[in-house]
Short mmCIF file of C-alpha atoms and ligand atoms in Angstrom, two decimals:
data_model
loop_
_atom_site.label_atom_id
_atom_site.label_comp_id
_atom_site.label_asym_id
_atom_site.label_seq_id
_atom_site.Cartn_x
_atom_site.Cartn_y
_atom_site.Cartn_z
CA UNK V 1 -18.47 -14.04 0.73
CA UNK V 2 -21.53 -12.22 0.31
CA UNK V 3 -22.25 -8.68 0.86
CA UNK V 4 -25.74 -7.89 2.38
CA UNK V 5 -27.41 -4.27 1.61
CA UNK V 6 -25.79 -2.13 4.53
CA UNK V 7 -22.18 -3.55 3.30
CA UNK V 8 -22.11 -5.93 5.91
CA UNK V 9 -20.17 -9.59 5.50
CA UNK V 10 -22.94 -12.27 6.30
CA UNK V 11 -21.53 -14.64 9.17
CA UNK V 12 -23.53 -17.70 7.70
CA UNK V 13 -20.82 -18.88 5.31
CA UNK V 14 -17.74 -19.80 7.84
CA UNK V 15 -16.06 -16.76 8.35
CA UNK V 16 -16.18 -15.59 11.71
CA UNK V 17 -14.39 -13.33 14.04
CA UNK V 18 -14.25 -13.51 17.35
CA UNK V 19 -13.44 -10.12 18.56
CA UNK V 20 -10.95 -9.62 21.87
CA UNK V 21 -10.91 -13.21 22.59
CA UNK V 22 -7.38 -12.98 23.90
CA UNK V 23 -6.98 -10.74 26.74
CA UNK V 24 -4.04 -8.11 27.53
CA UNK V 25 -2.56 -10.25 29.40
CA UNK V 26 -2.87 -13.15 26.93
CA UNK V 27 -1.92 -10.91 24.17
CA UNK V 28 1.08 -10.07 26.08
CA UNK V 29 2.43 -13.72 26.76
CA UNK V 30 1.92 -14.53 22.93
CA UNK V 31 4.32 -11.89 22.31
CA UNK V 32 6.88 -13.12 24.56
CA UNK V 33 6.58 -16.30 23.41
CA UNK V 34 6.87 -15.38 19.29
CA UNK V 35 9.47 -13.36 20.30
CA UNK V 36 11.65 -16.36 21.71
CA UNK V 37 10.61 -18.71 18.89
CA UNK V 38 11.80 -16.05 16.27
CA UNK V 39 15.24 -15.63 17.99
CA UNK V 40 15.89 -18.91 15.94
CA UNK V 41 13.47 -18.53 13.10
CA UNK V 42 14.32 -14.88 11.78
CA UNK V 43 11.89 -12.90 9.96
CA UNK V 44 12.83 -12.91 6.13
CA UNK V 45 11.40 -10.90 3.32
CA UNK V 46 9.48 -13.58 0.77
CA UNK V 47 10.18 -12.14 -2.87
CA UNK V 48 6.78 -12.82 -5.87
CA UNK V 49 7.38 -15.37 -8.05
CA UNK V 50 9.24 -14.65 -11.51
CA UNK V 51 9.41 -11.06 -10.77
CA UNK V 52 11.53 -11.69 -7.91
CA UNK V 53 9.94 -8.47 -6.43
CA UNK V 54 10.14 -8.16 -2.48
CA UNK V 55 6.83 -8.12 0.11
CA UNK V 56 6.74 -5.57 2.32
CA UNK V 57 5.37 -7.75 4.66
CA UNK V 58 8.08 -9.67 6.57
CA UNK V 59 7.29 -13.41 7.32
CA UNK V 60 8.47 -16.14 9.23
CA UNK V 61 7.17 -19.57 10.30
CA UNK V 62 6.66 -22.02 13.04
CA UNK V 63 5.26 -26.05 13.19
CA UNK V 64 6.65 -28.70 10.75
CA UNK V 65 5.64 -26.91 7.47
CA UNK V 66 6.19 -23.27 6.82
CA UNK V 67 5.12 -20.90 3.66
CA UNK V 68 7.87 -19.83 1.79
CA UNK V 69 8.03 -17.87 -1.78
CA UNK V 70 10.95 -16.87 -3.49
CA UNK V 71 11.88 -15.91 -7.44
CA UNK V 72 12.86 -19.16 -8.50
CA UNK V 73 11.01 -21.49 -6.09
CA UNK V 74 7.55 -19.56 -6.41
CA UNK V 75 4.81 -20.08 -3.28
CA UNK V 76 5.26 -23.78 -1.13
CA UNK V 77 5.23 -24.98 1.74
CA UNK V 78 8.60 -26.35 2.93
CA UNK V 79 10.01 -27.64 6.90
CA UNK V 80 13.14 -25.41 6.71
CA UNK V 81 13.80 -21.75 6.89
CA UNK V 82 15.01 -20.18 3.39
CA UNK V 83 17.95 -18.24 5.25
CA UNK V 84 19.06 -20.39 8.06
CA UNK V 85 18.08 -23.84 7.15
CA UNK V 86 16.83 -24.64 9.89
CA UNK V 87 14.24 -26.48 10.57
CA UNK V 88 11.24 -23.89 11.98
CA UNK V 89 10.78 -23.96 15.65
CA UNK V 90 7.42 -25.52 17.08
CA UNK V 91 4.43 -24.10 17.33
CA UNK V 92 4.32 -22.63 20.87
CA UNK V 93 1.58 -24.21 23.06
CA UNK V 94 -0.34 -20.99 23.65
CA UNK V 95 -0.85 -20.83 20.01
CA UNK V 96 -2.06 -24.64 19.82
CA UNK V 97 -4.58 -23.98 22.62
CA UNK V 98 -6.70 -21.04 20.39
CA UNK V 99 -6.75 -23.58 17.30
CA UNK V 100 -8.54 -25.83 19.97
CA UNK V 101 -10.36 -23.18 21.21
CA UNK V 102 -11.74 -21.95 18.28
CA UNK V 103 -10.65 -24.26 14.84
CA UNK V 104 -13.83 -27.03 15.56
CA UNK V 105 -11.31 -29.48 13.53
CA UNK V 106 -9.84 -32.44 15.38
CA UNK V 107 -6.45 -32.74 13.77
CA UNK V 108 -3.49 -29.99 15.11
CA UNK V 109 -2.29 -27.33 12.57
CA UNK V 110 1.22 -27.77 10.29
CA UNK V 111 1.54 -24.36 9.89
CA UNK V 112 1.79 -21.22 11.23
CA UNK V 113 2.83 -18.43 9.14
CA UNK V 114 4.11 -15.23 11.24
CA UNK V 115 3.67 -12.43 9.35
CA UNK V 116 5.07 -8.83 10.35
CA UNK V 117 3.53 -5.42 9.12
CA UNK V 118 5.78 -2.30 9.87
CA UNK V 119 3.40 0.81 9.44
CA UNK V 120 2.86 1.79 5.78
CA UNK V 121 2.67 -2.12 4.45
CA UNK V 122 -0.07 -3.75 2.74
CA UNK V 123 -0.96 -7.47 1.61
CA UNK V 124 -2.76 -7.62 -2.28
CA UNK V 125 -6.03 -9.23 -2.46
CA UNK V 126 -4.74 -12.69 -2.71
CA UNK V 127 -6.46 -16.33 -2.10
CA UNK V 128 -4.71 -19.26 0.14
CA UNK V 129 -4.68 -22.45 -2.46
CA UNK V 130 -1.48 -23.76 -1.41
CA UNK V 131 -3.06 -26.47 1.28
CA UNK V 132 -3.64 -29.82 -0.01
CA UNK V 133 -6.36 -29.69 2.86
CA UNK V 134 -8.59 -27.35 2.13
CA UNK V 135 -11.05 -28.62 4.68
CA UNK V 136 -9.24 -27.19 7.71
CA UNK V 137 -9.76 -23.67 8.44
CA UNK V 138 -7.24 -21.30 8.74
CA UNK V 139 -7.27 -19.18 12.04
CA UNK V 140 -6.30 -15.62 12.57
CA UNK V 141 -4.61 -14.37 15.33
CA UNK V 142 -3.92 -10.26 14.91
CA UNK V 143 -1.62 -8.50 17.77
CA UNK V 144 -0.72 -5.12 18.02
CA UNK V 145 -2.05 -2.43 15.51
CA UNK V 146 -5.12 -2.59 14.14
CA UNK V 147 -5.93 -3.40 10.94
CA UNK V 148 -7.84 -2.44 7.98
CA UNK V 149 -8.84 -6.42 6.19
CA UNK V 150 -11.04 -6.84 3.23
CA UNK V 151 -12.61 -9.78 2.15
CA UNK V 152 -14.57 -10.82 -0.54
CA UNK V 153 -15.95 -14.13 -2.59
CA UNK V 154 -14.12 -16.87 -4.59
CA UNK V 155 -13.80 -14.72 -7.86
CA UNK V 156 -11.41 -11.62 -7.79
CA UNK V 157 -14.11 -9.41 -9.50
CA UNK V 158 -16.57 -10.27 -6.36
CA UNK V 159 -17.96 -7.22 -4.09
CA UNK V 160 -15.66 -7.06 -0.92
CA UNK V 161 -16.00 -5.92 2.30
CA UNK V 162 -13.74 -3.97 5.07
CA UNK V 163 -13.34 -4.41 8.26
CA UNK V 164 -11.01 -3.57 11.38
CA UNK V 165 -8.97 -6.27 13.34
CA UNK V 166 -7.59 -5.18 16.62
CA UNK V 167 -5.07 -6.88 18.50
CA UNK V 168 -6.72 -10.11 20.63
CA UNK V 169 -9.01 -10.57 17.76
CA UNK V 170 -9.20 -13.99 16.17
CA UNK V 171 -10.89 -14.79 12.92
CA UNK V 172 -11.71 -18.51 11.59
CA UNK V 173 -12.20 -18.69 7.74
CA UNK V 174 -13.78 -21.99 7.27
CA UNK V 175 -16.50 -23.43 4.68
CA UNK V 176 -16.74 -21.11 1.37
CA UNK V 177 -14.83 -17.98 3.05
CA UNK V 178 -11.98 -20.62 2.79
CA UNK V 179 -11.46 -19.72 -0.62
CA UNK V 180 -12.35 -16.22 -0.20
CA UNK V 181 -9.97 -13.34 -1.73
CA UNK V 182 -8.78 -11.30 0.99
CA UNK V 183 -5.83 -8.75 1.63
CA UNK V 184 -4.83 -6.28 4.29
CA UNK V 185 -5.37 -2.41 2.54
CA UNK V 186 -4.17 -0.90 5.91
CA UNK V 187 -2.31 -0.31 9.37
CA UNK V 188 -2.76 2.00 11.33
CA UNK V 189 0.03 3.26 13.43
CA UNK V 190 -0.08 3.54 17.08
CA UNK V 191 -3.76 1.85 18.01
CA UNK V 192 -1.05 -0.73 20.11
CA UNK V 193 1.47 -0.91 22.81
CA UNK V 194 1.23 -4.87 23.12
CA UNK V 195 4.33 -5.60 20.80
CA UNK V 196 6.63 -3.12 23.35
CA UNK V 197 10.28 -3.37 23.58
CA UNK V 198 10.55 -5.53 20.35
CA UNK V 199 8.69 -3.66 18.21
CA UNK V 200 9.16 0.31 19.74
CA UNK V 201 7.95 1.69 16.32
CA UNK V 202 5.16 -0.33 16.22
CA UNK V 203 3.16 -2.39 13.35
CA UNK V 204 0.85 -5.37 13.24
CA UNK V 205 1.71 -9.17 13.47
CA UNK V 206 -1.01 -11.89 11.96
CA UNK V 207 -0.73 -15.54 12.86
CA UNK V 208 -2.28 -18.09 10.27
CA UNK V 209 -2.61 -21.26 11.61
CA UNK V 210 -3.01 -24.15 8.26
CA UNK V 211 -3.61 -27.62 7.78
CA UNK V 212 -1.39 -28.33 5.12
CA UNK V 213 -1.50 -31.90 4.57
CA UNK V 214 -4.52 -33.90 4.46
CA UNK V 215 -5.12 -35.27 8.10
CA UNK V 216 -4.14 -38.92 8.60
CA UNK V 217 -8.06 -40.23 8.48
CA UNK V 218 -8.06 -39.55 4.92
CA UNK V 219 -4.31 -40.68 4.10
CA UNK V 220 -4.33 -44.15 1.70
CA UNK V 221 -4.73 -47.30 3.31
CA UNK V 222 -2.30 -50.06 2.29
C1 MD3 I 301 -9.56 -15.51 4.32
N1 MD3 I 301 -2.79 -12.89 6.05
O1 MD3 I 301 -1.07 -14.86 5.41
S1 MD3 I 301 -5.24 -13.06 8.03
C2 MD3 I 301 -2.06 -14.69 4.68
O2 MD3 I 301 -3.57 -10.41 8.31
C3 MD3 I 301 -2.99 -13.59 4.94
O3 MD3 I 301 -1.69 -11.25 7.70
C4 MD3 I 301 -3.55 -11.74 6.38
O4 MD3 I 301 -3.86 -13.35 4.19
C5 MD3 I 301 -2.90 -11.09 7.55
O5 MD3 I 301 -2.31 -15.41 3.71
C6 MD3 I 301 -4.98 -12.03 6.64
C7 MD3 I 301 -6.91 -13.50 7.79
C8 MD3 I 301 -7.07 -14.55 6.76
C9 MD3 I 301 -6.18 -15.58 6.63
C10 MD3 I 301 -6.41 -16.59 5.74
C11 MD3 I 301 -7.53 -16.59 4.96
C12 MD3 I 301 -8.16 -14.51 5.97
C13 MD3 I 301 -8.42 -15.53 5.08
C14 MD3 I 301 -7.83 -17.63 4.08
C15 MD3 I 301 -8.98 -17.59 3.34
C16 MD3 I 301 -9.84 -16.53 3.46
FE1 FE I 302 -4.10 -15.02 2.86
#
């Protein structure tokens, strides 16, 4: 990602947000709907791999794959939930209509990755390698408090760049921001009512929405 003179991240390189593309009301129904989708698929705390030491982010998944990472196991992708075994509910269709809306790729997501930050919680500047197809984008759907995300290039040591994402915003990290290094440095409390009864304290969910596979137009042919 580069970094023009005024700090600002240049659009040109497939990272793009597109700010309050889901309504209230919109934002509203998606959080009915996670919340009846993770009634079966719990939220569970992912631990680093080796150390074994928690996130304070709490994640969960939906769709046929979902991102898991635990001491032993490290970071994968994998179709049942590490404390149920379940396999992870489906990808409600509200969710499936932004990737259409907004991926521009013509093959449906395998993941998405619920993740849930309670005020005070953070996500390291980290990069998503984990997809076999790292073609797709990944798509970002942020609801309830806002959000302080930086982003920056391909090598850790590259200038970043901060920004705010509000609930309703979606952001599509295609081309080179694909491989971009990226975190979340920030909440901040009480910007949101849109989670309500389920979350009274607050906090921020993100939605990534991954390819994981590669699609079938590029699978072997016998
Ligand atoms: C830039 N999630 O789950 S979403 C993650 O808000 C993750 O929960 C953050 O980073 C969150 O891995 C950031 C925006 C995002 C997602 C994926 C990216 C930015 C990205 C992949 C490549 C580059
Ligand atoms: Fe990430």
């Amino acid at each position: 990602m580069s970094i023009d003179r005024s700090g600002k991240v240049l659009k040109s390189e497939g990272f793009v947000i597109r700010s309050g593309f889901i309504d209230l009301a919109g934002q509203k129904e998606l959080v009915a709907a996670l919340r009846d989708a993770v009634a079966v698929a719990p939220f569970f705390t992912p631990a680093m791999p080796r150390s074994g030491k928690p996130f304070s982010v709490r994640m969960t998944n939906f769709g046929p794959l979902g991102w898991v990472s635990d001491r032993d196991g490290g970071y994968r992708y994998q179709a049942s939930h590490p404390d149920t075994c379940r396999p992870w509910p489906p990808i409600p269709e509200s969710v499936m209509a932004i990737w259409r809306g907004v991926s521009g790729y013509p093959h449906p997501p395998e993941a998405c990755l619920v993740n849930y930050y309670a005020a005070g919680t953070r996500m390291g500047l980290h990069q998503d390698r984990d997809e076999q197809d790292l073609a797709a984008p990944v798509v970002s759907i942020s609801l309830g408090d806002t959000c302080l995300f930086r982003i920056g290039g391909t090598r850790r040591s590259d200038p970043t760049a901060s920004l705010r994402l509000s609930s309703g915003d979606v952001a599509v990290l295609g081309g080179a921001a694909r491989l971009a290094f990226h975190g979340i440095d920030r909440i901040y409390p009480g910007t949101s009512t849109v989670l309500g009864d389920w979350f009274p304290e607050g906090g921020r969910i993100n939605l990534t929405l991954r390819r994981v596979t590669a699609p079938p137009d590029r699978a072997a042919v016998s």
